Amino acid sequence: MERPTGLTEPGGEARAERARPGRAWTRFAPAPTGYLHLGHVANAIYAWGMAASSGARVLLRIEDHDRERSRAAYADAILDDLAWLGFVPDGGPVHQRESPAPYVAAVDRLRGAGLVYACDCTRSTLATWAAAHGHPWRGPGCPGGCRERALADDPSLTLRVALGAGEESWEDRLLGPRSGAVTVAGDLPIRDRAGNWTYALCVVVDDLRQGIDLVIRGEDLAEATPAQIRLGRLLGRSQPPAFAHHPLIRKSNGAKLSKADGDTGVRELRAAGRSAEAVIGEAVAEVGLLPEPRAMTAAEVGQLFTGMSG
Ligand SMILES: [Zn+2]
């Protein structure tokens, strides 16, 4: 397969710069659309802990692809809170917004393969479809059949990539063997209606070009993994990264923590006089790594993963 310009083999230049035989890279990749909360702390515990126990390194990536929702002040606060917690990255921070060329190159490559199409389905189209069929769209393409309609590319339309059919499987370091349909939520959007490159595109392009070998993230993203593995293949990544999907911290009603839950914000916990060790210890217990909270430093979280391969 022909190599795209601006997009290189797993790792590319960034990898060549940092390459040390036998030392894998994982990443911690918050979006600066809010402050860090206990859910991010849990993700950091898994990222730094699994990296420490396996000799891997952690790249800090600020996922600021959404220009409307990202704020420099949030990015600064994330760096400050992370330093306060004691989690020190081995590379970065790298900001998605500073180098858009790789996303453009990736889309050009997909376009060259005839896989990109404009989609005018709106939330209300999707809602109407879901109401008529009793379930959300789960299949190839999009509910409006936009690929067949061959709409002209208009900046106000979503761009999607045709993922093709079938399943992708992976050996999850935490969940075990997993597989799933690549179009469980239709074809992936790669550019939104506001003109932003999407999370799905940026995460796959960045994990490829930055040489990320191990993706550690919350289990709510496991369903999106087959589509992301497939998109990586379409971009020339023959060997997908390894994945580890970890438990999420839930509110007492079972819902996922969000930025709106101020009582679990690292800022608030700091202001209330909690120590970094206590905050880490609370997150460790919340995700079930230990039965009870136990204060520990960021440097100690690797102990929670000893004996775990890779
Ligand atoms: Zn559509």
PDB file of N, CA and C in Angstrom, residues 31-33 63-71 96-97 192 194 196-199 202:
ATOM      1  N   ALA A  31      -8.820  15.719  27.466  1.00  0.00           N
ATOM      2  CA  ALA A  31      -9.316  16.830  26.643  1.00  0.00           C
ATOM      3  C   ALA A  31      -9.451  18.057  27.547  1.00  0.00           C
ATOM      4  N   PRO A  32      -8.914  19.210  27.127  1.00  0.00           N
ATOM      5  CA  PRO A  32      -8.999  20.408  27.974  1.00  0.00           C
ATOM      6  C   PRO A  32     -10.344  21.112  27.838  1.00  0.00           C
ATOM      7  N   THR A  33     -11.407  20.340  28.089  1.00  0.00           N
ATOM      8  CA  THR A  33     -12.754  20.904  28.041  1.00  0.00           C
ATOM      9  C   THR A  33     -13.335  20.996  29.452  1.00  0.00           C
ATOM     10  N   GLU A  63      -5.702  16.610  24.210  1.00  0.00           N
ATOM     11  CA  GLU A  63      -6.596  16.369  23.063  1.00  0.00           C
ATOM     12  C   GLU A  63      -7.522  17.574  22.855  1.00  0.00           C
ATOM     13  N   ASP A  64      -6.929  18.599  22.239  1.00  0.00           N
ATOM     14  CA  ASP A  64      -7.647  19.860  22.037  1.00  0.00           C
ATOM     15  C   ASP A  64      -8.113  20.024  20.588  1.00  0.00           C
ATOM     16  N   HIS A  65      -8.552  18.906  19.994  1.00  0.00           N
ATOM     17  CA  HIS A  65      -9.016  18.952  18.594  1.00  0.00           C
ATOM     18  C   HIS A  65     -10.295  19.750  18.445  1.00  0.00           C
ATOM     19  N   ASP A  66     -11.100  19.833  19.509  1.00  0.00           N
ATOM     20  CA  ASP A  66     -12.357  20.589  19.434  1.00  0.00           C
ATOM     21  C   ASP A  66     -12.080  22.051  19.798  1.00  0.00           C
ATOM     22  N   ARG A  67     -12.038  22.896  18.773  1.00  0.00           N
ATOM     23  CA  ARG A  67     -11.611  24.284  18.993  1.00  0.00           C
ATOM     24  C   ARG A  67     -12.608  25.083  19.805  1.00  0.00           C
ATOM     25  N   GLU A  68     -13.900  24.706  19.741  1.00  0.00           N
ATOM     26  CA  GLU A  68     -14.903  25.481  20.470  1.00  0.00           C
ATOM     27  C   GLU A  68     -14.895  25.142  21.959  1.00  0.00           C
ATOM     28  N   ARG A  69     -14.722  23.868  22.269  1.00  0.00           N
ATOM     29  CA  ARG A  69     -14.862  23.440  23.659  1.00  0.00           C
ATOM     30  C   ARG A  69     -13.543  23.438  24.435  1.00  0.00           C
ATOM     31  N   SER A  70     -12.413  23.414  23.735  1.00  0.00           N
ATOM     32  CA  SER A  70     -11.119  23.382  24.428  1.00  0.00           C
ATOM     33  C   SER A  70     -10.734  24.779  24.912  1.00  0.00           C
ATOM     34  N   ARG A  71     -10.116  24.835  26.078  1.00  0.00           N
ATOM     35  CA  ARG A  71      -9.674  26.115  26.647  1.00  0.00           C
ATOM     36  C   ARG A  71      -8.227  25.957  27.129  1.00  0.00           C
ATOM     37  N   GLN A  96      -2.764  18.575  20.118  1.00  0.00           N
ATOM     38  CA  GLN A  96      -3.261  18.236  18.776  1.00  0.00           C
ATOM     39  C   GLN A  96      -3.396  19.470  17.900  1.00  0.00           C
ATOM     40  N   ARG A  97      -3.797  20.576  18.515  1.00  0.00           N
ATOM     41  CA  ARG A  97      -4.093  21.765  17.730  1.00  0.00           C
ATOM     42  C   ARG A  97      -2.850  22.370  17.080  1.00  0.00           C
ATOM     43  N   ASP A 192     -16.453  17.146  12.133  1.00  0.00           N
ATOM     44  CA  ASP A 192     -17.800  17.476  12.586  1.00  0.00           C
ATOM     45  C   ASP A 192     -18.364  18.682  11.825  1.00  0.00           C
ATOM     46  N   ALA A 194     -18.882  21.566  12.736  1.00  0.00           N
ATOM     47  CA  ALA A 194     -18.213  22.844  13.028  1.00  0.00           C
ATOM     48  C   ALA A 194     -16.840  22.902  12.356  1.00  0.00           C
ATOM     49  N   ASN A 196     -14.307  20.761  12.955  1.00  0.00           N
ATOM     50  CA  ASN A 196     -13.230  20.167  13.771  1.00  0.00           C
ATOM     51  C   ASN A 196     -12.949  18.741  13.319  1.00  0.00           C
ATOM     52  N   TRP A 197     -11.680  18.361  13.298  1.00  0.00           N
ATOM     53  CA  TRP A 197     -11.369  16.941  13.168  1.00  0.00           C
ATOM     54  C   TRP A 197     -11.894  16.275  14.430  1.00  0.00           C
ATOM     55  N   THR A 198     -12.442  15.089  14.294  1.00  0.00           N
ATOM     56  CA  THR A 198     -13.114  14.472  15.443  1.00  0.00           C
ATOM     57  C   THR A 198     -12.138  13.744  16.361  1.00  0.00           C
ATOM     58  N   TYR A 199     -12.640  13.448  17.546  1.00  0.00           N
ATOM     59  CA  TYR A 199     -11.887  12.625  18.494  1.00  0.00           C
ATOM     60  C   TYR A 199     -11.429  11.335  17.829  1.00  0.00           C
ATOM     61  N   CYS A 202      -8.547  11.891  15.332  1.00  0.00           N
ATOM     62  CA  CYS A 202      -7.312  12.369  15.968  1.00  0.00           C
ATOM     63  C   CYS A 202      -6.666  11.291  16.824  1.00  0.00           C
TER      64      CYS A 202
END
